[in-house]
Tab-separated table of C-alpha atoms in Angstrom:
chain	number	residue	atom	x	y	z
A	1	MET	CA	134.195	93.581	215.024
A	2	GLN	CA	136.676	91.221	216.529
A	3	PHE	CA	137.759	90.254	212.627
A	4	PHE	CA	138.367	94.167	212.298
A	5	GLU	CA	140.470	94.251	215.576
A	6	HIS	CA	142.411	91.522	214.580
A	7	ILE	CA	143.260	92.397	211.089
A	8	HIS	CA	144.158	95.908	212.989
A	9	GLY	CA	147.176	94.381	215.035
A	10	VAL	CA	148.656	92.450	212.301
A	11	THR	CA	148.419	94.884	209.945
A	12	GLY	CA	148.982	97.528	212.540
A	13	GLN	CA	146.738	100.220	210.101
A	14	PRO	CA	142.879	100.900	210.617
A	15	HIS	CA	140.563	99.135	210.132
A	16	ALA	CA	138.991	98.448	206.501
A	17	TYR	CA	136.084	100.646	205.510
A	18	TYR	CA	133.496	101.077	203.061
A	19	GLN	CA	133.716	104.021	200.354
A	20	SER	CA	131.169	104.632	197.196
A	21	MET	CA	130.981	102.928	194.168
A	22	SER	CA	133.374	104.262	191.486
A	23	ARG	CA	133.810	104.424	187.788
A	24	TYR	CA	135.273	100.777	186.063
A	25	LYS	CA	139.203	100.991	185.175
A	26	SER	CA	138.765	98.432	182.677
A	27	GLY	CA	137.311	97.361	179.381
A	28	TRP	CA	137.803	93.878	181.643
A	29	GLU	CA	135.857	95.078	184.718
A	30	ILE	CA	133.077	96.569	182.113
A	31	LYS	CA	132.951	92.906	180.705
A	32	THR	CA	132.967	91.456	184.097
A	33	ALA	CA	130.492	93.665	185.496
A	34	ARG	CA	128.314	93.158	182.599
A	35	ILE	CA	128.058	89.472	182.532
A	36	LEU	CA	127.473	89.130	186.353
A	37	SER	CA	124.848	91.781	185.980
A	38	ARG	CA	123.324	89.242	182.741
A	39	MET	CA	123.591	86.137	185.323
A	40	GLU	CA	122.104	88.264	187.657
A	41	ILE	CA	124.779	87.505	190.261
A	42	PRO	CA	124.311	90.242	193.231
A	43	PHE	CA	127.819	92.190	193.497
A	44	GLY	CA	130.063	95.486	194.767
A	45	TYR	CA	132.653	96.794	192.672
A	46	GLU	CA	135.928	98.375	194.832
A	47	PRO	CA	133.162	98.216	197.594
A	48	ILE	CA	136.065	97.736	200.241
A	49	ASP	CA	139.816	98.746	200.935
A	50	PHE	CA	141.579	96.409	203.247
A	51	PRO	CA	145.094	97.564	204.779
A	52	LEU	CA	148.114	95.505	204.103
A	53	PRO	CA	151.524	96.327	205.456
A	54	GLY	CA	152.955	98.845	203.485
A	55	ASP	CA	150.334	98.904	200.881
A	56	ASN	CA	146.382	98.500	200.529
A	57	TYR	CA	144.284	96.907	198.484
A	58	ILE	CA	140.191	97.111	196.698
A	59	PRO	CA	139.355	93.988	195.083
A	60	ASP	CA	137.520	94.995	192.160
A	61	PHE	CA	134.420	92.443	192.475
A	62	ILE	CA	133.174	90.880	195.914
A	63	LEU	CA	130.218	88.588	195.181
A	64	GLU	CA	127.224	88.115	197.991
A	65	LYS	CA	127.846	84.666	196.841
A	66	SER	CA	130.305	82.550	199.219
A	67	VAL	CA	132.539	79.217	199.209
A	68	HIS	CA	132.489	77.392	202.176
A	69	GLY	CA	131.731	80.441	203.988
A	70	ARG	CA	134.680	82.548	202.429
A	71	LYS	CA	133.002	85.531	199.758
A	72	ILE	CA	134.342	86.009	196.311
A	73	VAL	CA	136.950	87.871	195.107
A	74	LEU	CA	137.156	88.242	191.345
A	75	GLU	CA	139.729	90.296	190.148
A	76	PRO	CA	139.907	90.587	186.289
A	77	HIS	CA	143.461	91.328	184.146
A	78	TYR	CA	144.478	91.979	181.171
A	79	GLU	CA	147.539	91.978	182.082
A	80	MET	CA	149.302	91.199	185.877
A	81	THR	CA	152.367	92.433	186.946
A	82	LYS	CA	154.809	90.843	190.053
A	83	LYS	CA	154.226	93.989	192.301
A	84	GLN	CA	150.223	92.600	191.895
A	85	ALA	CA	150.849	89.470	192.309
A	86	ARG	CA	152.470	89.986	195.444
A	87	LYS	CA	149.607	91.896	196.891
A	88	TYR	CA	147.093	89.585	196.389
A	89	SER	CA	149.293	86.591	197.983
A	90	LEU	CA	149.370	89.192	201.135
A	91	PHE	CA	145.722	89.764	200.773
A	92	LYS	CA	145.560	85.500	201.028
A	93	GLN	CA	147.918	85.447	203.745
A	94	ILE	CA	145.818	87.949	205.667
A	95	TYR	CA	142.746	87.783	204.737
A	96	GLY	CA	142.162	84.552	203.509
A	97	HIS	CA	139.933	82.276	205.722
A	98	ASP	CA	137.404	85.459	205.048
A	99	PHE	CA	137.966	85.959	201.265
A	100	PHE	CA	138.080	83.499	198.058
A	101	LEU	CA	140.034	84.930	195.697
A	102	ILE	CA	139.602	84.304	192.168
A	103	LEU	CA	141.898	85.829	188.845
A	104	LEU	CA	140.228	86.322	185.975
A	105	LEU	CA	143.214	86.278	183.075
A	106	LYS	CA	143.627	86.406	179.143
A	107	ASN	CA	143.585	82.761	178.725
A	108	ASP	CA	147.254	82.951	176.339
A	109	LEU	CA	148.654	84.638	179.156
A	110	ILE	CA	148.068	82.056	182.276
A	111	PRO	CA	151.092	79.902	180.882
A	112	PHE	CA	152.919	82.795	180.450
A	113	TYR	CA	152.530	83.681	184.543
A	114	HIS	CA	153.019	80.056	185.874
A	115	LYS	CA	156.534	80.005	183.876
A	116	ARG	CA	157.025	83.144	185.750
A	117	ASN	CA	155.817	82.281	188.954
A	118	MET	CA	153.229	84.493	189.769
A	119	LEU	CA	150.683	81.691	190.051
A	120	THR	CA	151.728	80.023	192.849
A	121	ASP	CA	149.395	78.361	195.509
A	122	ASP	CA	149.957	81.628	198.165
A	123	VAL	CA	148.614	83.995	195.026
A	124	CYS	CA	144.855	83.230	194.654
A	125	ASP	CA	142.464	80.320	195.400
A	126	ASP	CA	142.010	79.700	191.820
A	127	VAL	CA	142.628	81.036	188.034
A	128	TRP	CA	139.676	81.717	185.400
A	129	PRO	CA	140.063	81.962	181.848
A	130	ILE	CA	138.562	84.996	179.997
C-alpha cells in the first residue's frame, strides 16, 4: 500500500488498478504471447493501468519473473513513436525501481530509433530484436 500511496503523491492520480484480460491488439503481441506460452513463462497481458502525470500506461506483458527484484515488462513494437518513447521514459522514471522495461523491436529499426534518440537509457532498461 505504501507503494501506491507514493505513486498517488507523485502523479496526483488514483492508484493503479487491475483490469480484466483483453484481446491482443497486434500480430507482435500474439507472437509474443505464443512464445511465452510455448516456453511456459507465466505472464499477464495488459494486467494493470499505471497512472502517469497527464496520461496513463498499460504495459502489454508483465512476467512473473523478476530481475533484481523488479518485475519484467515486455513491450513488443513493430513501429514506435516519439510519444510512446516519452511515455516509457516517464514510466521508467516513476516505476523503474519496481519494473524492468524491455522493448521488443524489429531488428532493422533499432539503429533508426537510436539515430532519432528514441532509445536513450531513460526510455527502457533493455532492447531485444524481434
